[in-house]
GROMACS .gro file of C-alpha atoms in nm:
model
  492
    1MET     CA    1  -0.624 -16.669   1.714
    2GLU     CA    2  -0.493 -16.381   1.499
    3LYS     CA    3  -0.792 -16.160   1.586
    4SER     CA    4  -0.745 -16.210   1.962
    5ILE     CA    5  -0.373 -16.121   1.934
    6ASP     CA    6  -0.458 -15.802   1.739
    7LYS     CA    7  -0.708 -15.694   2.007
    8LYS     CA    8  -0.454 -15.750   2.285
    9ILE     CA    9  -0.199 -15.537   2.099
   10ILE     CA   10  -0.457 -15.262   2.054
   11GLU     CA   11  -0.548 -15.269   2.424
   12LYS     CA   12  -0.179 -15.242   2.521
   13ILE     CA   13  -0.124 -14.945   2.287
   14ALA     CA   14  -0.430 -14.767   2.428
   15ALA     CA   15  -0.321 -14.835   2.788
   16MET     CA   16   0.031 -14.701   2.717
   17GLY     CA   17  -0.116 -14.387   2.558
   18LEU     CA   18  -0.347 -14.319   2.853
   19LEU     CA   19  -0.065 -14.380   3.103
   20ALA     CA   20   0.160 -14.137   2.918
   21ALA     CA   21  -0.115 -13.874   2.914
   22LEU     CA   22  -0.173 -13.913   3.289
   23MET     CA   23   0.201 -13.883   3.361
   24VAL     CA   24   0.226 -13.562   3.160
   25ILE     CA   25  -0.085 -13.414   3.325
   26VAL     CA   26   0.041 -13.495   3.677
   27TRP     CA   27   0.385 -13.353   3.594
   28ALA     CA   28   0.249 -13.035   3.437
   29TRP     CA   29  -0.038 -12.967   3.679
   30PRO     CA   30   0.152 -12.780   3.959
   31ALA     CA   31   0.285 -12.528   3.706
   32LEU     CA   32  -0.056 -12.463   3.546
   33ALA     CA   33  -0.246 -12.333   3.849
   34GLN     CA   34  -0.487 -12.053   3.754
   35SER     CA   35  -0.686 -11.797   3.948
   36PHE     CA   36  -1.016 -11.909   3.785
   37ASP     CA   37  -1.256 -12.027   4.058
   38ALA     CA   38  -1.499 -12.276   3.897
   39GLU     CA   39  -1.701 -12.330   4.216
   40THR     CA   40  -1.773 -11.957   4.250
   41ALA     CA   41  -1.858 -11.919   3.881
   42GLU     CA   42  -2.091 -12.221   3.895
   43ASN     CA   43  -2.328 -12.037   4.129
   44GLY     CA   44  -2.435 -11.821   3.833
   45ILE     CA   45  -2.494 -12.110   3.586
   46VAL     CA   46  -2.839 -12.256   3.504
   47ARG     CA   47  -2.971 -12.547   3.300
   48ILE     CA   48  -3.260 -12.455   3.066
   49VAL     CA   49  -3.527 -12.720   2.993
   50VAL     CA   50  -3.788 -12.653   2.720
   51TYR     CA   51  -4.064 -12.850   2.546
   52ASP     CA   52  -4.383 -12.804   2.344
   53ASP     CA   53  -4.560 -13.134   2.416
   54PRO     CA   54  -4.556 -13.248   2.783
   55GLN     CA   55  -4.585 -13.608   2.660
   56LYS     CA   56  -4.258 -13.590   2.464
   57CYS     CA   57  -3.897 -13.558   2.570
   58CYS     CA   58  -3.756 -13.208   2.617
   59ALA     CA   59  -3.460 -13.011   2.485
   60ILE     CA   60  -3.186 -12.878   2.713
   61GLY     CA   61  -2.933 -12.596   2.710
   62SER     CA   62  -2.734 -12.370   2.942
   63GLY     CA   63  -2.751 -12.009   3.053
   64PHE     CA   64  -2.592 -11.762   3.297
   65VAL     CA   65  -2.720 -11.495   3.536
   66LEU     CA   66  -2.686 -11.138   3.402
   67ASN     CA   67  -2.802 -10.935   3.706
   68ASP     CA   68  -2.985 -10.956   4.039
   69GLN     CA   69  -3.327 -10.907   3.873
   70GLY     CA   70  -3.353 -11.264   3.739
   71PHE     CA   71  -3.235 -11.201   3.381
   72VAL     CA   72  -3.042 -11.487   3.218
   73GLY     CA   73  -2.847 -11.493   2.890
   74THR     CA   74  -2.848 -11.792   2.652
   75ASN     CA   75  -2.867 -11.891   2.282
   76TRP     CA   76  -3.166 -11.835   2.054
   77HIS     CA   77  -3.161 -12.202   1.945
   78VAL     CA   78  -3.194 -12.312   2.311
   79VAL     CA   79  -3.533 -12.141   2.363
   80ALA     CA   80  -3.667 -12.135   2.003
   81SER     CA   81  -3.908 -12.414   1.905
   82PRO     CA   82  -3.819 -12.576   1.569
   83ASP     CA   83  -4.192 -12.627   1.506
   84SER     CA   84  -4.316 -12.271   1.554
   85GLY     CA   85  -3.997 -12.064   1.523
   86GLY     CA   86  -4.102 -11.879   1.839
   87PRO     CA   87  -4.037 -11.966   2.203
   88TYR     CA   88  -4.122 -12.314   2.328
   89ALA     CA   89  -4.465 -12.348   2.486
   90ASN     CA   90  -4.319 -12.464   2.820
   91GLY     CA   91  -3.989 -12.424   3.000
   92PHE     CA   92  -3.808 -12.390   3.331
   93VAL     CA   93  -3.454 -12.343   3.464
   94LEU     CA   94  -3.257 -12.541   3.720
   95ALA     CA   95  -2.981 -12.361   3.905
   96SER     CA   96  -2.653 -12.549   3.929
   97GLY     CA   97  -2.654 -12.773   4.236
   98SER     CA   98  -3.035 -12.757   4.276
   99THR     CA   99  -3.336 -12.955   4.153
  100GLN     CA  100  -3.591 -12.676   4.211
  101GLN     CA  101  -3.767 -12.569   3.891
  102TYR     CA  102  -3.821 -12.199   3.811
  103PRO     CA  103  -4.047 -12.098   3.517
  104PHE     CA  104  -3.926 -11.827   3.282
  105SER     CA  105  -4.042 -11.602   2.999
  106VAL     CA  106  -3.847 -11.488   2.690
  107LEU     CA  107  -3.772 -11.114   2.690
  108TRP     CA  108  -3.577 -11.098   2.362
  109MET     CA  109  -3.442 -11.345   2.103
  110ASP     CA  110  -3.259 -11.309   1.771
  111ALA     CA  111  -3.202 -11.595   1.522
  112GLU     CA  112  -2.919 -11.428   1.326
  113LEU     CA  113  -2.719 -11.349   1.640
  114ASP     CA  114  -2.832 -11.680   1.801
  115LEU     CA  115  -2.876 -11.501   2.134
  116ALA     CA  116  -3.164 -11.461   2.377
  117ILE     CA  117  -3.247 -11.300   2.712
  118ILE     CA  118  -3.497 -11.468   2.943
  119ARG     CA  119  -3.640 -11.365   3.281
  120VAL     CA  120  -3.683 -11.622   3.557
  121GLY     CA  121  -3.986 -11.610   3.785
  122SER     CA  122  -4.000 -11.510   4.152
  123GLY     CA  123  -3.796 -11.694   4.411
  124PHE     CA  124  -3.493 -11.726   4.188
  125ASN     CA  125  -3.196 -11.581   4.373
  126ARG     CA  126  -2.858 -11.651   4.216
  127PRO     CA  127  -2.549 -11.427   4.204
  128GLN     CA  128  -2.480 -11.248   3.878
  129LEU     CA  129  -2.165 -11.323   3.681
  130PRO     CA  130  -1.920 -11.040   3.597
  131LEU     CA  131  -1.917 -10.937   3.229
  132THR     CA  132  -1.617 -10.779   3.055
  133ASP     CA  133  -1.531 -10.646   2.712
  134GLN     CA  134  -1.161 -10.711   2.774
  135LEU     CA  135  -1.037 -11.018   2.585
  136PRO     CA  136  -0.727 -11.221   2.672
  137LYS     CA  137  -0.444 -11.239   2.421
  138LYS     CA  138  -0.441 -11.510   2.159
  139GLY     CA  139  -0.338 -11.828   2.341
  140GLY     CA  140  -0.471 -11.700   2.674
  141ASP     CA  141  -0.654 -11.940   2.908
  142VAL     CA  142  -1.035 -11.969   2.879
  143PHE     CA  143  -1.292 -12.185   3.059
  144ALA     CA  144  -1.642 -12.311   2.963
  145LEU     CA  145  -1.921 -12.398   3.208
  146GLY     CA  146  -2.252 -12.564   3.122
  147PHE     CA  147  -2.463 -12.878   3.115
  148PRO     CA  148  -2.359 -13.106   2.824
  149GLY     CA  149  -2.617 -13.383   2.783
  150GLY     CA  150  -2.345 -13.645   2.734
  151ALA     CA  151  -2.222 -13.578   3.091
  152ASP     CA  152  -2.553 -13.687   3.245
  153PRO     CA  153  -2.540 -14.031   3.415
  154ARG     CA  154  -2.718 -14.310   3.229
  155LEU     CA  155  -2.920 -14.391   3.540
  156GLY     CA  156  -3.054 -14.161   3.807
  157GLY     CA  157  -3.152 -13.858   3.597
  158PRO     CA  158  -2.958 -13.555   3.474
  159ALA     CA  159  -2.647 -13.416   3.643
  160VAL     CA  160  -2.725 -13.151   3.905
  161ASP     CA  161  -2.394 -12.962   3.890
  162ALA     CA  162  -2.235 -12.800   3.585
  163THR     CA  163  -1.933 -12.928   3.390
  164VAL     CA  164  -1.617 -12.717   3.349
  165THR     CA  165  -1.367 -12.750   3.062
  166ALA     CA  166  -1.047 -12.554   2.997
  167GLY     CA  167  -0.870 -12.441   2.680
  168VAL     CA  168  -0.704 -12.146   2.510
  169LEU     CA  169  -0.831 -11.862   2.293
  170GLY     CA  170  -0.746 -11.978   1.939
  171ARG     CA  171  -0.839 -11.667   1.737
  172ILE     CA  172  -1.067 -11.363   1.723
  173TYR     CA  173  -1.245 -11.267   1.401
  174GLU     CA  174  -1.557 -11.107   1.256
  175GLY     CA  175  -1.813 -11.366   1.144
  176THR     CA  176  -2.179 -11.471   1.139
  177TRP     CA  177  -2.387 -11.771   1.249
  178LYS     CA  178  -2.636 -11.727   0.965
  179GLY     CA  179  -2.778 -11.436   0.773
  180THR     CA  180  -2.588 -11.107   0.738
  181ALA     CA  181  -2.536 -10.988   1.097
  182ALA     CA  182  -2.157 -10.974   1.151
  183PHE     CA  183  -2.005 -10.965   1.501
  184THR     CA  184  -1.694 -11.070   1.692
  185VAL     CA  185  -1.654 -11.448   1.717
  186LEU     CA  186  -1.415 -11.621   1.959
  187GLN     CA  187  -1.261 -11.954   1.851
  188HIS     CA  188  -1.128 -12.155   2.145
  189SER     CA  189  -1.039 -12.510   2.256
  190ALA     CA  190  -1.246 -12.540   2.579
  191HIS     CA  191  -1.459 -12.843   2.489
  192THR     CA  192  -1.834 -12.790   2.456
  193ASN     CA  193  -2.102 -13.041   2.354
  194PRO     CA  194  -2.479 -13.039   2.287
  195GLY     CA  195  -2.629 -12.897   2.606
  196ASN     CA  196  -2.343 -12.644   2.657
  197SER     CA  197  -2.516 -12.404   2.417
  198GLY     CA  198  -2.594 -12.071   2.583
  199GLY     CA  199  -2.341 -12.123   2.862
  200PRO     CA  200  -2.064 -11.869   2.938
  201LEU     CA  201  -1.700 -11.862   2.828
  202PHE     CA  202  -1.474 -11.721   3.104
  203ASP     CA  203  -1.129 -11.565   3.106
  204ALA     CA  204  -0.869 -11.666   3.367
  205CYS     CA  205  -1.011 -11.409   3.612
  206GLY     CA  206  -1.360 -11.567   3.611
  207ARG     CA  207  -1.527 -11.299   3.396
  208VAL     CA  208  -1.766 -11.380   3.110
  209ILE     CA  209  -1.614 -11.293   2.770
  210GLY     CA  210  -1.843 -11.496   2.539
  211VAL     CA  211  -2.154 -11.710   2.489
  212ASN     CA  212  -2.080 -12.070   2.380
  213THR     CA  213  -2.274 -12.138   2.061
  214GLN     CA  214  -2.124 -12.391   1.819
  215ALA     CA  215  -1.872 -12.675   1.786
  216ALA     CA  216  -1.718 -12.834   1.477
  217LEU     CA  217  -1.997 -13.089   1.424
  218ILE     CA  218  -2.164 -13.263   1.131
  219ARG     CA  219  -2.522 -13.390   1.115
  220VAL     CA  220  -2.616 -13.752   1.043
  221VAL     CA  221  -2.963 -13.895   0.986
  222LYS     CA  222  -3.085 -14.161   1.229
  223ALA     CA  223  -3.306 -14.453   1.131
  224ASP     CA  224  -3.619 -14.269   1.249
  225GLY     CA  225  -3.539 -13.971   1.026
  226SER     CA  226  -3.420 -13.742   1.307
  227LEU     CA  227  -3.085 -13.565   1.298
  228ALA     CA  228  -2.789 -13.632   1.527
  229ARG     CA  229  -2.469 -13.429   1.562
  230VAL     CA  230  -2.125 -13.593   1.576
  231PRO     CA  231  -1.775 -13.434   1.599
  232ARG     CA  232  -1.613 -13.326   1.273
  233ALA     CA  233  -1.288 -13.196   1.430
  234THR     CA  234  -1.123 -13.170   1.774
  235GLY     CA  235  -1.039 -12.857   1.971
  236ILE     CA  236  -1.250 -12.616   1.762
  237PHE     CA  237  -1.539 -12.438   1.935
  238TRP     CA  238  -1.701 -12.096   1.882
  239SER     CA  239  -1.856 -11.831   2.104
  240SER     CA  240  -1.999 -11.488   2.027
  241GLN     CA  241  -1.823 -11.212   2.222
  242ILE     CA  242  -2.023 -11.097   2.522
  243THR     CA  243  -2.025 -10.739   2.386
  244VAL     CA  244  -2.290 -10.851   2.133
  245LEU     CA  245  -2.523 -10.950   2.417
  246MET     CA  246  -2.426 -10.638   2.615
  247GLN     CA  247  -2.557 -10.417   2.335
  248LYS     CA  248  -2.893 -10.600   2.332
  249MET     CA  249  -2.911 -10.574   2.713
  250ARG     CA  250  -2.877 -10.195   2.683
  251GLU     CA  251  -3.146 -10.182   2.412
  252ASN     CA  252  -3.386 -10.387   2.631
  253ASN     CA  253  -3.309 -10.193   2.955
  254VAL     CA  254  -3.149 -10.492   3.127
  255ALA     CA  255  -2.923 -10.346   3.395
  256PHE     CA  256  -2.558 -10.454   3.421
  257GLN     CA  257  -2.218 -10.308   3.508
  258PRO     CA  258  -1.935 -10.424   3.275
  259ILE     CA  259  -1.579 -10.462   3.399
  260THR     CA  260  -1.329 -10.271   3.185
  261ALA     CA  261  -1.004 -10.358   3.365
  262ALA     CA  262  -0.765 -10.610   3.207
  263CYS     CA  263  -0.730 -10.953   3.367
  264GLN     CA  264  -0.415 -10.996   3.572
  265VAL     CA  265  -0.349 -11.371   3.592
  266GLU     CA  266  -0.171 -11.489   3.905
  267THR     CA  267   0.160 -11.668   3.854
  268LEU     CA  268   0.332 -11.901   4.097
  269GLY     CA  269   0.493 -11.668   4.350
  270LYS     CA  270   0.485 -11.386   4.091
  271ASP     CA  271   0.791 -11.565   3.943
  272VAL     CA  272   0.846 -11.501   3.572
  273GLU     CA  273   1.061 -11.814   3.541
  274ALA     CA  274   0.783 -12.022   3.697
  275ARG     CA  275   0.541 -11.879   3.440
  276ARG     CA  276   0.776 -11.975   3.155
  277GLN     CA  277   0.806 -12.325   3.297
  278ALA     CA  278   0.429 -12.353   3.316
  279GLN     CA  279   0.395 -12.244   2.954
  280ALA     CA  280   0.661 -12.495   2.847
  281ALA     CA  281   0.482 -12.770   3.040
  282GLN     CA  282   0.157 -12.674   2.870
  283ARG     CA  283   0.321 -12.698   2.528
  284ARG     CA  284   0.454 -13.042   2.616
  285LEU     CA  285   0.106 -13.143   2.729
  286VAL     CA  286  -0.041 -13.032   2.395
  287GLU     CA  287   0.228 -13.225   2.205
  288GLN     CA  288   0.156 -13.534   2.414
  289GLN     CA  289  -0.217 -13.501   2.348
  290GLN     CA  290  -0.147 -13.476   1.975
  291ALA     CA  291   0.068 -13.790   1.996
  292ILE     CA  292  -0.215 -13.969   2.177
  293GLU     CA  293  -0.460 -13.860   1.908
  294ARG     CA  294  -0.227 -13.997   1.638
  295THR     CA  295  -0.200 -14.326   1.828
  296GLU     CA  296  -0.577 -14.342   1.863
  297GLY     CA  297  -0.606 -14.287   1.487
  298VAL     CA  298  -0.379 -14.586   1.421
  299ILE     CA  299  -0.585 -14.793   1.668
  300ARG     CA  300  -0.907 -14.696   1.491
  301GLN     CA  301  -0.762 -14.796   1.152
  302VAL     CA  302  -0.652 -15.136   1.288
  303ARG     CA  303  -0.996 -15.191   1.444
  304GLU     CA  304  -1.168 -15.101   1.118
  305GLN     CA  305  -0.949 -15.349   0.930
  306ILE     CA  306  -1.037 -15.619   1.186
  307GLU     CA  307  -1.406 -15.532   1.152
  308GLU     CA  308  -1.385 -15.561   0.772
  309VAL     CA  309  -1.230 -15.907   0.802
  310GLU     CA  310  -1.499 -16.005   1.053
  311ILE     CA  311  -1.769 -15.870   0.823
  312ARG     CA  312  -1.644 -16.075   0.530
  313ALA     CA  313  -1.624 -16.385   0.749
  314GLY     CA  314  -1.971 -16.312   0.887
  315LYS     CA  315  -2.116 -16.276   0.537
  316ALA     CA  316  -1.967 -16.608   0.431
  317GLU     CA  317  -2.105 -16.775   0.742
  318ALA     CA  318  -2.441 -16.607   0.689
  319ARG     CA  319  -2.460 -16.734   0.329
  320ALA     CA  320  -2.378 -17.085   0.448
  321GLY     CA  321  -2.649 -17.057   0.715
  322GLU     CA  322  -2.902 -16.933   0.461
  323ALA     CA  323  -2.825 -17.223   0.229
  324GLU     CA  324  -2.865 -17.466   0.517
  325GLU     CA  325  -3.196 -17.301   0.613
  326LYS     CA  326  -3.324 -17.330   0.256
  327VAL     CA  327  -3.238 -17.699   0.252
  328ARG     CA  328  -3.421 -17.749   0.582
  329SER     CA  329  -3.718 -17.552   0.448
  330ILE     CA  330  -3.740 -17.763   0.132
  331THR     CA  331  -3.711 -18.082   0.335
  332THR     CA  332  -3.986 -17.962   0.570
  333GLN     CA  333  -4.213 -17.877   0.277
  334LEU     CA  334  -4.157 -18.220   0.125
  335ILE     CA  335  -4.239 -18.387   0.455
  336ILE     CA  336  -4.559 -18.182   0.496
  337TRP     CA  337  -4.685 -18.176   0.139
  338GLY     CA  338  -4.559 -18.512   0.013
  339PRO     CA  339  -4.816 -18.728   0.195
  340ILE     CA  340  -5.092 -18.477   0.121
  341PHE     CA  341  -5.027 -18.482  -0.253
  342ALA     CA  342  -5.001 -18.861  -0.243
  343ILE     CA  343  -5.346 -18.881  -0.081
  344LEU     CA  344  -5.486 -18.637  -0.334
  345LEU     CA  345  -5.348 -18.840  -0.621
  346ILE     CA  346  -5.503 -19.158  -0.481
  347VAL     CA  347  -5.840 -18.988  -0.430
  348THR     CA  348  -5.827 -18.845  -0.781
  349PHE     CA  349  -5.743 -19.185  -0.928
  350VAL     CA  350  -6.028 -19.356  -0.742
  351LEU     CA  351  -6.279 -19.090  -0.840
  352ALA     CA  352  -6.166 -19.106  -1.200
  353LEU     CA  353  -6.252 -19.475  -1.206
  354ARG     CA  354  -6.596 -19.431  -1.041
  355LYS     CA  355  -6.722 -19.087  -1.158
  356PRO     CA  356  -6.692 -18.862  -1.459
  357ARG     CA  357  -6.360 -18.679  -1.494
  358GLN     CA  358  -6.509 -18.334  -1.431
  359GLN     CA  359  -6.647 -18.439  -1.091
  360ALA     CA  360  -6.312 -18.585  -0.987
  361ILE     CA  361  -6.136 -18.259  -1.070
  362ARG     CA  362  -6.389 -18.061  -0.863
  363VAL     CA  363  -6.343 -18.287  -0.559
  364TYR     CA  364  -5.964 -18.254  -0.591
  365LYS     CA  365  -5.977 -17.875  -0.596
  366GLU     CA  366  -6.211 -17.846  -0.300
  367TYR     CA  367  -6.007 -18.084  -0.088
  368SER     CA  368  -5.684 -17.909  -0.181
  369GLN     CA  369  -5.824 -17.574  -0.070
  370ARG     CA  370  -5.934 -17.712   0.266
  371VAL     CA  371  -5.593 -17.865   0.329
  372SER     CA  372  -5.418 -17.545   0.219
  373ARG     CA  373  -5.621 -17.333   0.460
  374ARG     CA  374  -5.547 -17.570   0.746
  375VAL     CA  375  -5.173 -17.589   0.677
  376ASN     CA  376  -5.119 -17.215   0.612
  377ARG     CA  377  -5.302 -17.088   0.919
  378PRO     CA  378  -5.042 -16.874   1.113
  379THR     CA  379  -4.935 -16.988   1.456
  380GLY     CA  380  -4.935 -16.758   1.758
  381ASP     CA  381  -4.563 -16.679   1.717
  382GLN     CA  382  -4.614 -16.597   1.348
  383ALA     CA  383  -4.905 -16.364   1.434
  384ALA     CA  384  -4.682 -16.180   1.681
  385ALA     CA  385  -4.430 -16.118   1.402
  386ASP     CA  386  -4.688 -15.997   1.146
  387SER     CA  387  -4.665 -15.626   1.226
  388GLY     CA  388  -4.300 -15.566   1.324
  389LEU     CA  389  -4.097 -15.415   1.609
  390SER     CA  390  -4.041 -15.074   1.761
  391LEU     CA  391  -3.708 -15.009   1.935
  392ALA     CA  392  -3.695 -14.698   2.157
  393GLY     CA  393  -3.442 -14.560   2.402
  394PHE     CA  394  -3.136 -14.335   2.423
  395ASP     CA  395  -2.787 -14.331   2.269
  396ALA     CA  396  -2.458 -14.262   2.452
  397SER     CA  397  -2.511 -13.884   2.424
  398GLY     CA  398  -2.854 -13.898   2.586
  399ASP     CA  399  -3.032 -13.826   2.257
  400PRO     CA  400  -3.358 -14.019   2.205
  401VAL     CA  401  -3.351 -14.304   1.950
  402ARG     CA  402  -3.664 -14.465   1.798
  403VAL     CA  403  -3.652 -14.731   1.527
  404SER     CA  404  -3.949 -14.899   1.352
  405ILE     CA  405  -3.883 -15.230   1.172
  406LEU     CA  406  -4.153 -15.388   0.954
  407ALA     CA  407  -4.209 -15.763   0.954
  408ALA     CA  408  -4.165 -15.770   0.576
  409ASP     CA  409  -3.814 -15.623   0.608
  410MET     CA  410  -3.716 -15.871   0.881
  411SER     CA  411  -3.841 -16.162   0.669
  412SER     CA  412  -3.662 -16.070   0.345
  413GLY     CA  413  -3.300 -16.140   0.245
  414ASP     CA  414  -3.050 -16.108   0.527
  415GLY     CA  415  -3.308 -15.950   0.756
  416VAL     CA  416  -3.238 -15.599   0.896
  417ILE     CA  417  -2.875 -15.509   0.976
  418ILE     CA  418  -2.813 -15.248   1.248
  419GLY     CA  419  -2.481 -15.063   1.282
  420ARG     CA  420  -2.311 -14.726   1.254
  421SER     CA  421  -2.204 -14.765   0.887
  422SER     CA  422  -2.456 -14.641   0.631
  423GLU     CA  423  -2.289 -14.860   0.365
  424LEU     CA  424  -2.299 -15.185   0.564
  425SER     CA  425  -2.623 -15.143   0.759
  426HIS     CA  426  -2.993 -15.092   0.685
  427ILE     CA  427  -3.048 -14.893   1.006
  428VAL     CA  428  -2.776 -14.652   1.123
  429ILE     CA  429  -2.723 -14.586   1.496
  430SER     CA  430  -2.425 -14.355   1.557
  431GLY     CA  431  -2.401 -14.403   1.935
  432GLN     CA  432  -2.074 -14.465   2.117
  433GLY     CA  433  -1.963 -14.829   2.115
  434VAL     CA  434  -2.180 -14.931   1.815
  435SER     CA  435  -1.982 -15.127   1.553
  436ARG     CA  436  -2.002 -15.055   1.181
  437ARG     CA  437  -2.205 -15.377   1.148
  438GLN     CA  438  -2.350 -15.455   1.493
  439ALA     CA  439  -2.645 -15.698   1.478
  440ARG     CA  440  -2.909 -15.860   1.256
  441ILE     CA  441  -3.284 -15.879   1.332
  442SER     CA  442  -3.478 -16.136   1.130
  443ILE     CA  443  -3.782 -16.366   1.133
  444ALA     CA  444  -3.747 -16.743   1.111
  445ARG     CA  445  -4.039 -16.984   1.153
  446GLY     CA  446  -4.260 -16.715   1.304
  447ARG     CA  447  -4.001 -16.608   1.565
  448ILE     CA  448  -3.822 -16.274   1.577
  449LEU     CA  449  -3.448 -16.328   1.624
  450VAL     CA  450  -3.155 -16.100   1.707
  451GLU     CA  451  -2.801 -16.204   1.613
  452ASP     CA  452  -2.475 -16.032   1.713
  453LEU     CA  453  -2.241 -15.994   1.412
  454ASN     CA  454  -1.918 -16.025   1.614
  455SER     CA  455  -1.936 -15.658   1.722
  456THR     CA  456  -1.651 -15.500   1.918
  457ASN     CA  457  -1.850 -15.414   2.233
  458GLY     CA  458  -2.113 -15.687   2.202
  459THR     CA  459  -2.492 -15.703   2.178
  460PHE     CA  460  -2.686 -15.754   2.502
  461LEU     CA  461  -3.034 -15.903   2.542
  462ASN     CA  462  -3.185 -15.838   2.888
  463GLY     CA  463  -2.834 -15.780   3.025
  464ARG     CA  464  -2.690 -16.101   2.875
  465ARG     CA  465  -2.419 -16.071   2.610
  466LEU     CA  466  -2.506 -16.272   2.300
  467SER     CA  467  -2.256 -16.509   2.141
  468PRO     CA  468  -2.158 -16.393   1.789
  469TYR     CA  469  -2.367 -16.542   1.504
  470LYS     CA  470  -2.595 -16.732   1.743
  471PRO     CA  471  -2.950 -16.597   1.703
  472ALA     CA  472  -3.166 -16.547   2.012
  473GLU     CA  473  -3.541 -16.488   2.022
  474ILE     CA  474  -3.667 -16.143   2.127
  475ARG     CA  475  -4.016 -16.048   2.239
  476PRO     CA  476  -4.198 -15.725   2.327
  477GLY     CA  477  -4.080 -15.606   2.668
  478ASP     CA  478  -3.718 -15.721   2.620
  479GLN     CA  479  -3.421 -15.483   2.652
  480LEU     CA  480  -3.153 -15.458   2.381
  481ALA     CA  481  -2.817 -15.279   2.416
  482PHE     CA  482  -2.578 -15.198   2.129
  483GLY     CA  483  -2.263 -15.057   2.289
  484LYS     CA  484  -2.394 -14.773   2.510
  485THR     CA  485  -2.721 -14.741   2.319
  486GLU     CA  486  -3.004 -14.900   2.523
  487LEU     CA  487  -3.339 -14.977   2.359
  488SER     CA  488  -3.673 -15.126   2.470
  489VAL     CA  489  -3.849 -15.375   2.242
  490ASN     CA  490  -4.216 -15.317   2.162
  491LYS     CA  491  -4.461 -15.441   1.901
  492LEU     CA  492  -4.567 -15.202   1.625
   0.00000   0.00000   0.00000
């Protein structure tokens, strides 16, 4: 009863926070109108798709049109293969709003600058984006456009149109991505995610001032050994100033005409007081967002405490279930082997009376081996669980997930625990909605079982939500879902 009350309180707090945020946004919106035209800018945005092996999933990034000759700017790490260090073997671009694929070739790429210039094949006709070396003042409005993988729908394929986010220019400094090449770096708060790399950063007049490159992320290791990136901080994103790419365009004879005039942002009716009101509303919006983040932090702490209590209760229940299973196993063994040993004893006694002792011992051993082979022969279900399982699919960010679980691991101890906590789980899945200790996969009596460990968002088997601590049998071909991570079950 206490756990259900806690969850209701948490849901009310979250709902109040979201309502407050919406009220502030609606109130502040009329005063924050900008001259940036996202629909016009989107015409010069492309999604870049690259891969080495046609049989394997691809990598994605963003880019933007530099001139009317088909040249596109992007990041080095978007088009560079991690296997060879050079360009990917295959690749194409998709213009925003279109599904037509255009092949491309890499004209120039630099790992230290993390920049690249590619040229799209014939038939590609997209308007170029204006480039400028004029930066807004610190705190000025900026906008990011690109194709973050997390924005793609779970069903129906990738998003066709680009995603726009807004923020402010946080600071301007000289820095590096790696190596020794120093250049101007723009820190801003326009949210970018994996897939935004190589996309443009705009000023309020719709001119490109930077190339989106990095966010404040940390890397975690998935169960299959691959790396995943998760946020380390909020509101911190980096772009290289467009002047860095401009210099390389000049060196590679890529034509362009930079804009040198300063951006004149439109205000409401050219009214200075209206501008001040808009800035004050924006400050209030930031303060409200900070308050929401603090509230979300408290909610996360409460949820973690509830999960810890549930974990302790689940462990106690699991130990009780294991003890009960051991008792059943011993009872079953007694039922199976008791009569057999009784028969063997009788046979041995009779033979001892009628034949020499050595012959009786030989008969006993031979008969025991025949019985043992008959009793220990694995059933069909046990044979299916001999090798193990392979779980494959995608997490909430669209990143591929593949997990291999051996039968020996599922059969030993508590089985295999899956969750997002490396301390509480054997296999770590960091997808959205996955609890710190999500589910257990084990083998009992030749059957492979999955058991939800009272997770927050539930464990689903073929679309059906499992009751906590009630194991259900899984077979190759089934579908498992942990939060927003969806996996197919196959035999190793």
